[in-house]
Tab-separated table of C-alpha atoms and ligand atoms in Angstrom:
chain	number	residue	atom	x	y	z
A	17	MET	CA	24.499	-27.061	-45.520
A	18	ASN	CA	24.672	-24.983	-48.699
A	19	ALA	CA	23.549	-27.475	-51.855
A	20	SER	CA	22.478	-25.086	-54.571
A	21	SER	CA	20.573	-25.356	-57.057
A	22	ALA	CA	18.900	-22.865	-59.814
A	23	PRO	CA	15.150	-22.523	-59.546
A	24	ALA	CA	13.746	-20.360	-62.766
A	25	GLY	CA	14.904	-17.308	-62.769
A	26	THR	CA	17.476	-16.602	-59.640
A	27	THR	CA	20.462	-17.644	-62.665
A	28	GLU	CA	21.548	-14.019	-63.734
A	29	GLY	CA	23.629	-15.681	-66.308
A	30	GLY	CA	26.384	-12.964	-66.633
A	31	LYS	CA	24.533	-10.456	-67.424
A	32	PRO	CA	26.425	-7.234	-66.855
A	33	HIS	CA	25.095	-5.169	-63.759
A	34	GLU	CA	26.228	-1.252	-63.575
A	35	ASP	CA	27.336	-1.534	-59.527
A	36	ARG	CA	28.483	-5.052	-60.220
A	37	PRO	CA	32.413	-4.921	-60.992
A	38	HIS	CA	34.000	-6.877	-63.562
A	39	ARG	CA	35.615	-9.872	-61.856
A	40	SER	CA	38.839	-12.279	-63.335
A	41	GLY	CA	40.890	-15.025	-61.584
A	42	PHE	CA	41.333	-18.635	-61.980
A	43	ALA	CA	39.703	-21.731	-61.103
A	44	CYS	CA	40.841	-25.636	-61.035
A	45	PHE	CA	38.977	-28.550	-60.769
A	46	VAL	CA	40.398	-31.624	-57.945
A	47	GLY	CA	39.073	-35.208	-57.656
A	48	ARG	CA	39.589	-38.012	-57.863
A	49	PRO	CA	40.929	-39.796	-61.280
A	50	ASN	CA	37.724	-40.121	-63.863
A	51	ALA	CA	36.058	-37.748	-61.809
A	52	GLY	CA	34.650	-35.735	-64.785
A	53	LYS	CA	37.335	-32.588	-64.149
A	54	SER	CA	38.159	-32.619	-67.730
A	55	THR	CA	34.398	-32.852	-69.143
A	56	LEU	CA	32.793	-30.223	-67.269
A	57	THR	CA	36.002	-27.784	-68.546
A	58	ASN	CA	34.704	-28.316	-71.602
A	59	ALA	CA	30.953	-28.016	-70.879
A	60	LEU	CA	32.132	-24.509	-68.945
A	61	VAL	CA	34.127	-23.395	-72.415
A	62	GLY	CA	31.746	-24.825	-74.346
A	63	THR	CA	34.847	-26.310	-76.879
A	64	LYS	CA	36.556	-29.546	-76.409
A	65	VAL	CA	40.190	-28.093	-74.689
A	66	ALA	CA	41.092	-30.363	-72.314
A	67	ILE	CA	41.350	-34.350	-72.615
A	68	THR	CA	38.794	-36.119	-71.745
A	69	SER	CA	38.882	-40.404	-72.222
A	70	THR	CA	37.120	-43.068	-69.936
A	71	ARG	CA	40.478	-43.944	-68.596
A	72	PRO	CA	42.228	-42.710	-65.401
A	73	GLN	CA	44.928	-40.346	-64.625
A	74	THR	CA	44.833	-38.794	-68.276
A	75	THR	CA	45.463	-35.315	-67.949
A	76	ARG	CA	49.184	-34.645	-68.595
A	77	HIS	CA	49.117	-30.962	-68.838
A	78	THR	CA	47.696	-27.718	-67.348
A	79	VAL	CA	45.169	-27.278	-69.952
A	80	ARG	CA	42.919	-23.871	-69.193
A	81	GLY	CA	39.787	-23.084	-71.283
A	82	ILE	CA	38.754	-19.726	-70.335
A	83	VAL	CA	35.074	-18.370	-70.016
A	84	HIS	CA	34.154	-15.064	-71.039
A	85	ARG	CA	31.330	-13.002	-69.468
A	86	PRO	CA	30.065	-9.959	-70.364
A	87	ASP	CA	30.678	-9.815	-66.140
A	88	ALA	CA	33.733	-11.798	-65.666
A	89	GLN	CA	36.125	-14.014	-66.877
A	90	LEU	CA	36.707	-17.232	-65.767
A	91	VAL	CA	40.362	-19.369	-66.598
A	92	LEU	CA	40.153	-22.534	-65.805
A	93	VAL	CA	43.095	-25.021	-64.719
A	94	ASP	CA	43.042	-28.612	-65.530
A	95	THR	CA	45.292	-30.171	-63.934
A	96	PRO	CA	46.373	-33.840	-63.443
A	97	GLY	CA	45.273	-36.533	-60.976
A	98	LEU	CA	47.174	-36.625	-57.681
A	99	HIS	CA	47.759	-39.689	-57.085
A	100	LYS	CA	50.976	-41.722	-54.801
A	101	PRO	CA	53.522	-41.140	-57.094
A	102	ARG	CA	55.443	-44.155	-58.034
A	103	THR	CA	57.913	-42.512	-60.311
A	104	LEU	CA	59.935	-39.729	-61.332
A	105	LEU	CA	57.148	-38.763	-63.692
A	106	GLY	CA	54.369	-38.936	-60.666
A	107	GLU	CA	56.361	-36.470	-58.570
A	108	ARG	CA	56.719	-33.803	-61.267
A	109	LEU	CA	52.961	-34.582	-61.622
A	110	ASN	CA	51.739	-34.042	-58.153
A	111	ASP	CA	54.215	-30.917	-57.680
A	112	VAL	CA	52.123	-29.102	-61.057
A	113	VAL	CA	49.547	-30.281	-59.054
A	114	ARG	CA	50.364	-28.219	-56.068
A	115	THR	CA	51.861	-25.411	-57.370
A	116	THR	CA	47.974	-24.525	-59.337
A	117	TRP	CA	46.528	-25.059	-56.249
A	118	ALA	CA	48.467	-22.060	-54.587
A	119	GLU	CA	47.811	-20.159	-58.185
A	120	VAL	CA	44.076	-20.464	-57.939
A	121	ASP	CA	41.320	-17.973	-56.469
A	122	VAL	CA	38.942	-21.010	-56.001
A	123	ILE	CA	39.299	-24.580	-56.147
A	124	GLY	CA	36.061	-26.900	-57.493
A	125	PHE	CA	36.554	-30.058	-55.313
A	126	CYS	CA	34.652	-33.214	-58.026
A	127	VAL	CA	32.845	-35.612	-56.751
A	128	PRO	CA	30.833	-38.250	-58.926
A	129	ALA	CA	26.950	-38.701	-57.729
A	130	ASP	CA	26.869	-42.427	-58.384
A	131	GLN	CA	30.475	-43.133	-56.419
A	132	LYS	CA	30.711	-43.906	-52.886
A	133	ILE	CA	33.143	-41.174	-51.317
A	134	GLY	CA	36.551	-43.174	-50.617
A	135	PRO	CA	39.876	-43.033	-50.110
A	136	GLY	CA	40.903	-41.396	-53.262
A	137	ASP	CA	38.074	-38.479	-51.880
A	138	ARG	CA	39.148	-38.203	-48.936
A	139	PHE	CA	42.933	-38.128	-49.970
A	140	ILE	CA	42.383	-35.310	-52.479
A	141	ALA	CA	40.143	-33.672	-49.930
A	142	GLY	CA	42.872	-33.715	-47.122
A	143	GLU	CA	45.427	-32.188	-49.144
A	144	LEU	CA	42.937	-29.265	-49.248
A	145	ALA	CA	42.195	-28.389	-45.996
A	146	GLY	CA	45.905	-28.647	-45.729
A	147	LEU	CA	46.519	-25.436	-47.817
A	148	LYS	CA	48.020	-22.988	-46.209
A	149	LYS	CA	45.992	-20.448	-48.120
A	150	ARG	CA	42.260	-19.967	-47.216
A	151	THR	CA	41.381	-19.923	-50.632
A	152	PRO	CA	37.492	-20.967	-51.292
A	153	LYS	CA	36.593	-23.946	-52.202
A	154	ILE	CA	32.903	-25.362	-54.151
A	155	ALA	CA	32.008	-29.088	-54.249
A	156	VAL	CA	30.670	-29.719	-57.516
A	157	VAL	CA	29.044	-33.322	-57.072
A	158	THR	CA	28.995	-34.255	-60.958
A	159	LYS	CA	27.643	-36.883	-62.894
A	160	THR	CA	23.763	-36.243	-61.710
A	161	ASP	CA	22.810	-38.245	-64.704
A	162	LEU	CA	23.455	-40.937	-63.255
A	163	VAL	CA	21.692	-41.374	-60.093
A	164	GLY	CA	18.069	-40.576	-58.689
A	165	ALA	CA	17.233	-37.925	-56.210
A	166	ASP	CA	17.535	-39.839	-53.746
A	167	GLU	CA	21.292	-40.608	-54.271
A	168	LEU	CA	21.934	-37.311	-55.262
A	169	ALA	CA	20.621	-36.129	-51.806
A	170	ARG	CA	22.529	-38.773	-50.282
A	171	GLN	CA	25.600	-37.609	-52.222
A	172	LEU	CA	25.474	-34.108	-51.333
A	173	MET	CA	24.829	-34.685	-47.251
A	174	ALA	CA	27.574	-36.833	-47.055
A	175	VAL	CA	30.291	-34.774	-49.986
A	176	ASP	CA	28.833	-32.084	-47.040
A	177	ARG	CA	30.026	-34.446	-43.657
A	178	LEU	CA	33.715	-34.730	-45.242
A	179	GLY	CA	33.890	-30.896	-45.317
A	180	ARG	CA	32.620	-30.746	-41.810
A	181	GLU	CA	34.919	-34.170	-40.595
A	182	LEU	CA	38.457	-32.264	-42.465
A	183	GLY	CA	37.954	-28.995	-41.176
A	184	ILE	CA	36.736	-27.441	-44.916
A	185	GLU	CA	34.396	-24.753	-45.410
A	186	TRP	CA	32.706	-25.730	-48.762
A	187	ALA	CA	31.543	-22.290	-49.795
A	188	GLN	CA	28.476	-23.651	-51.876
A	189	ILE	CA	28.113	-27.783	-53.402
A	190	VAL	CA	26.747	-27.897	-56.179
A	191	PRO	CA	25.261	-30.901	-57.864
A	192	VAL	CA	26.040	-30.711	-61.794
A	193	SER	CA	25.877	-32.332	-65.594
A	194	ALA	CA	28.146	-31.723	-67.467
A	195	THR	CA	27.119	-34.250	-70.193
A	196	GLU	CA	24.249	-33.079	-70.206
A	197	GLY	CA	24.601	-29.979	-69.362
A	198	THR	CA	22.734	-29.456	-65.768
A	199	GLN	CA	23.092	-26.571	-64.020
A	200	VAL	CA	26.088	-25.977	-65.981
A	201	GLU	CA	26.269	-22.556	-66.155
A	202	LEU	CA	24.836	-22.102	-62.037
A	203	LEU	CA	27.988	-23.372	-60.899
A	204	ALA	CA	29.807	-21.078	-63.726
A	205	ASP	CA	27.339	-17.764	-61.490
A	206	LEU	CA	29.111	-19.233	-58.350
A	207	LEU	CA	32.058	-19.397	-58.929
A	208	VAL	CA	32.256	-16.058	-60.904
A	209	PRO	CA	31.360	-14.137	-57.466
A	210	LEU	CA	34.265	-15.475	-55.985
A	211	LEU	CA	36.735	-14.078	-58.206
A	212	PRO	CA	38.720	-10.748	-57.701
A	213	GLU	CA	38.363	-7.468	-58.937
A	214	GLY	CA	39.495	-6.612	-62.655
A	215	PRO	CA	39.749	-6.864	-65.775
A	216	PRO	CA	39.650	-9.769	-68.152
A	217	LEU	CA	42.878	-11.089	-68.673
A	218	TYR	CA	42.612	-12.824	-71.661
A	219	PRO	CA	41.578	-11.618	-74.957
A	220	ASP	CA	38.276	-11.731	-76.178
A	221	GLY	CA	37.946	-15.261	-77.648
A	222	ASP	CA	40.719	-17.151	-76.825
A	223	LEU	CA	39.623	-20.515	-75.472
A	224	THR	CA	43.329	-21.594	-74.077
A	225	ASP	CA	47.101	-20.377	-73.854
A	226	GLU	CA	48.132	-23.825	-74.395
A	227	PRO	CA	50.394	-23.703	-76.764
A	228	GLU	CA	48.912	-25.157	-80.100
A	229	GLN	CA	51.104	-27.272	-80.398
A	230	VAL	CA	50.141	-28.924	-76.737
A	231	MET	CA	47.153	-28.678	-77.786
A	232	VAL	CA	47.275	-30.962	-80.715
A	233	ALA	CA	50.377	-33.174	-78.679
A	234	GLU	CA	47.497	-33.483	-76.249
A	235	LEU	CA	44.771	-34.742	-79.373
A	236	ILE	CA	47.261	-37.855	-80.776
A	237	ARG	CA	47.775	-38.767	-76.535
A	238	GLU	CA	44.088	-39.052	-76.391
A	239	ALA	CA	43.452	-40.996	-79.399
A	240	ALA	CA	46.803	-42.946	-79.154
A	241	LEU	CA	45.332	-43.869	-76.106
A	242	GLU	CA	42.612	-45.248	-77.243
A	243	GLY	CA	43.440	-48.287	-78.425
A	244	VAL	CA	46.027	-49.518	-76.140
A	245	ARG	CA	45.869	-51.137	-72.910
A	246	ASP	CA	45.692	-50.122	-69.731
A	247	GLU	CA	48.397	-49.835	-68.242
A	248	LEU	CA	49.787	-47.622	-71.189
A	249	PRO	CA	48.936	-44.016	-70.115
A	250	HIS	CA	51.251	-43.034	-68.852
A	251	SER	CA	54.531	-44.660	-70.615
A	252	ILE	CA	52.751	-42.763	-73.675
A	253	ALA	CA	54.047	-39.281	-75.068
A	254	VAL	CA	53.660	-37.155	-77.811
A	255	VAL	CA	56.024	-34.363	-79.126
A	256	VAL	CA	54.912	-32.266	-81.511
A	257	GLU	CA	57.898	-31.432	-83.900
A	258	GLU	CA	56.691	-29.242	-86.929
A	259	MET	CA	53.435	-27.909	-87.824
A	260	VAL	CA	54.852	-25.401	-91.375
A	261	PRO	CA	52.178	-24.635	-93.794
A	262	ARG	CA	52.544	-26.323	-96.499
A	263	GLU	CA	54.209	-23.997	-99.255
A	264	ASN	CA	53.082	-23.782	-103.306
A	265	ARG	CA	48.964	-24.159	-102.475
A	266	PRO	CA	46.595	-22.247	-103.303
A	267	ALA	CA	45.345	-19.192	-100.872
A	268	ASP	CA	41.563	-20.990	-101.101
A	269	ARG	CA	43.015	-23.860	-100.222
A	270	PRO	CA	45.447	-23.960	-97.809
A	271	LEU	CA	47.391	-27.614	-95.851
A	272	LEU	CA	48.768	-27.138	-92.575
A	273	ASP	CA	52.074	-30.275	-91.970
A	274	VAL	CA	52.292	-31.606	-88.808
A	275	HIS	CA	54.794	-34.097	-87.827
A	276	ALA	CA	54.600	-35.595	-84.744
A	277	ASN	CA	56.539	-37.988	-82.321
A	278	ILE	CA	54.732	-40.574	-79.889
A	279	TYR	CA	57.010	-42.018	-77.425
A	280	ILE	CA	57.237	-45.008	-75.597
A	281	GLU	CA	59.112	-46.894	-73.215
A	282	ARG	CA	60.199	-50.174	-74.370
A	283	PRO	CA	60.617	-51.615	-77.850
A	284	SER	CA	57.426	-54.119	-77.031
A	285	GLN	CA	54.955	-51.593	-76.947
A	286	LYS	CA	55.616	-50.213	-80.157
A	287	GLY	CA	53.673	-53.384	-81.506
A	288	ILE	CA	50.698	-52.396	-79.493
A	289	VAL	CA	50.397	-48.519	-80.648
A	290	ILE	CA	50.978	-49.326	-84.254
A	291	GLY	CA	48.763	-52.118	-84.623
A	292	PRO	CA	48.839	-55.390	-87.271
A	293	LYS	CA	49.337	-53.957	-90.516
A	294	GLY	CA	49.360	-50.896	-88.869
A	295	LYS	CA	46.031	-50.569	-88.427
A	296	ARG	CA	45.868	-48.858	-84.686
A	297	LEU	CA	48.284	-46.504	-86.056
A	298	LYS	CA	46.046	-45.008	-88.858
A	299	GLU	CA	42.777	-45.115	-86.800
A	300	VAL	CA	44.655	-42.698	-84.209
A	301	GLY	CA	46.087	-40.489	-87.373
A	302	SER	CA	42.815	-40.309	-88.866
A	303	THR	CA	40.708	-40.343	-85.439
A	304	SER	CA	43.601	-37.201	-84.309
A	305	ARG	CA	43.637	-35.582	-87.382
A	306	ARG	CA	40.037	-35.211	-87.873
A	307	HIS	CA	40.331	-32.932	-84.073
A	308	ILE	CA	43.490	-31.153	-84.757
A	309	GLU	CA	40.970	-30.205	-88.405
A	310	ALA	CA	38.084	-28.718	-85.671
A	311	LEU	CA	40.279	-27.123	-83.529
A	312	LEU	CA	42.509	-25.260	-85.739
A	313	GLY	CA	40.231	-24.828	-88.810
A	314	THR	CA	42.105	-25.822	-91.252
A	315	PRO	CA	43.165	-29.501	-93.469
A	316	VAL	CA	45.722	-30.788	-92.271
A	317	PHE	CA	48.639	-33.532	-93.453
A	318	LEU	CA	49.287	-35.723	-90.351
A	319	ASP	CA	52.739	-37.243	-89.966
A	320	LEU	CA	53.017	-39.688	-87.553
A	321	HIS	CA	55.942	-41.449	-85.885
A	322	VAL	CA	56.280	-44.290	-83.152
A	323	LYS	CA	59.550	-43.676	-80.739
A	324	VAL	CA	60.574	-45.552	-78.264
A	325	ALA	CA	62.804	-43.615	-76.051
A	326	LYS	CA	64.135	-45.905	-72.917
A	327	ASP	CA	62.680	-45.728	-69.259
A	328	TRP	CA	61.877	-41.783	-70.047
A	329	GLN	CA	59.776	-41.343	-67.059
A	330	ARG	CA	62.179	-42.168	-64.697
A	331	ASP	CA	65.417	-40.619	-66.957
A	332	PRO	CA	65.030	-36.182	-65.747
A	333	LYS	CA	66.640	-35.582	-69.067
A	334	GLN	CA	64.206	-37.071	-71.437
A	335	LEU	CA	60.991	-35.710	-68.786
A	336	ARG	CA	62.435	-32.472	-69.956
A	337	ARG	CA	62.516	-33.327	-73.706
A	338	LEU	CA	59.183	-34.716	-73.687
A	339	GLY	CA	58.229	-31.180	-72.125
A	340	PHE	CA	57.885	-31.892	-68.495
B	411	GTP	N1	26.653	-40.039	-67.506
B	411	GTP	C1	27.869	-38.796	-67.092
B	411	GTP	N2	29.390	-38.831	-67.909
B	411	GTP	C2	30.472	-38.366	-67.420
B	411	GTP	C3	30.216	-37.158	-66.872
B	411	GTP	N3	30.917	-35.848	-67.426
B	411	GTP	C4	31.981	-36.772	-67.503
B	411	GTP	N4	31.582	-38.266	-67.536
B	411	GTP	C5	32.172	-39.589	-68.158
B	411	GTP	O1	33.301	-39.710	-66.931
B	411	GTP	C6	34.513	-40.190	-68.021
B	411	GTP	C7	35.575	-39.804	-66.970
B	411	GTP	O2	35.032	-38.316	-67.183
B	411	GTP	P1	36.639	-37.029	-66.863
B	411	GTP	O3	35.888	-35.527	-67.645
B	411	GTP	O4	37.964	-37.341	-68.158
B	411	GTP	O5	37.128	-37.115	-66.188
B	411	GTP	P2	38.406	-37.151	-65.053
B	411	GTP	O6	37.800	-35.885	-63.966
B	411	GTP	O7	39.198	-35.470	-66.441
B	411	GTP	O8	39.391	-38.362	-65.209
B	411	GTP	P3	40.879	-37.590	-65.060
B	411	GTP	O9	41.720	-37.135	-66.267
B	411	GTP	O10	41.557	-38.810	-65.177
B	411	GTP	O11	41.220	-37.074	-63.849
B	411	GTP	C8	34.152	-40.191	-69.134
B	411	GTP	O12	33.716	-41.184	-69.451
B	411	GTP	C9	32.874	-39.127	-69.104
B	411	GTP	O13	32.286	-39.054	-70.650
B	411	GTP	C10	28.432	-37.022	-66.500
B	411	GTP	O14	28.098	-35.194	-65.954
B	411	GTP	N5	27.374	-37.289	-66.990
């Protein structure tokens, strides 16, 4: 087996090397819901770009984080979870995942260290094994801070076995903790050599190429999910209708007006999102406003409305309008 760890002095940390060509390309992390893919993307990029939540299946948009290094540019594509489709939205999400897999240069298969490999992991690994393109795959054992050395060793061996059973040749098996930052840089060091040679694809300093409005909508959706029942995540969509700088403000005190709608499927869900006397919606507003201000670096006035778009998950016209 090929598990990687970082003995002192062996990581190169992206230092430029005269005889080493610059590399650039795309990577995506796949894995069952809650495997830690978004958190890992954030840890690699070093800022909050993807959506994390304690609830599964919250990553809806393909959010890219960009790791800039002197020797390489690694563009991380964050996909929604692959799951059994029950609605039109479910099918679209799975299509997005497969399209993404076909386009990237390397795939990171994430398995949490603290949970036994189960049918969900096997399903995704099976799909990976069936990929026509021979895209290199790195197995990433996540959340290593939650287990002891013995349990981690068992998980690394289980992942190795899973690969053998399904005929996947892992380019590497790497244990990481995204929250502790353990071996995150090593993971980048292992991903980079698997990218094709080439110049940077994005300007230095870009963290993501998602349009700002989509990221703002995601931040609002994330905050809205915090306050609602577990069965609601797929019933919420957020559309930012407008983002405009407030007129006649002094240059040193700008204000950005953001108008956004939170769409739910049924009138009965309205109360859940808004909460008693609007308390929950207020919380959603203040939490997401803070995140939006941090993201855009400007004070924001956030105007939020809750609207019913009946059965939007099943209606192709509504799905298009809501950005799917
Ligand atoms: N202790 C610990 N928790 C982690 C780590 N990485 C992620 N988590 C937690 O695990 C949960 C799920 O993490 P996410 O990054 O949202 O997982 P995901 O795979 O992107 O989830 P989906 O969007 O549902 O597919 C969150 O509560 C994270 O805080 C880690 O390295 N250590």
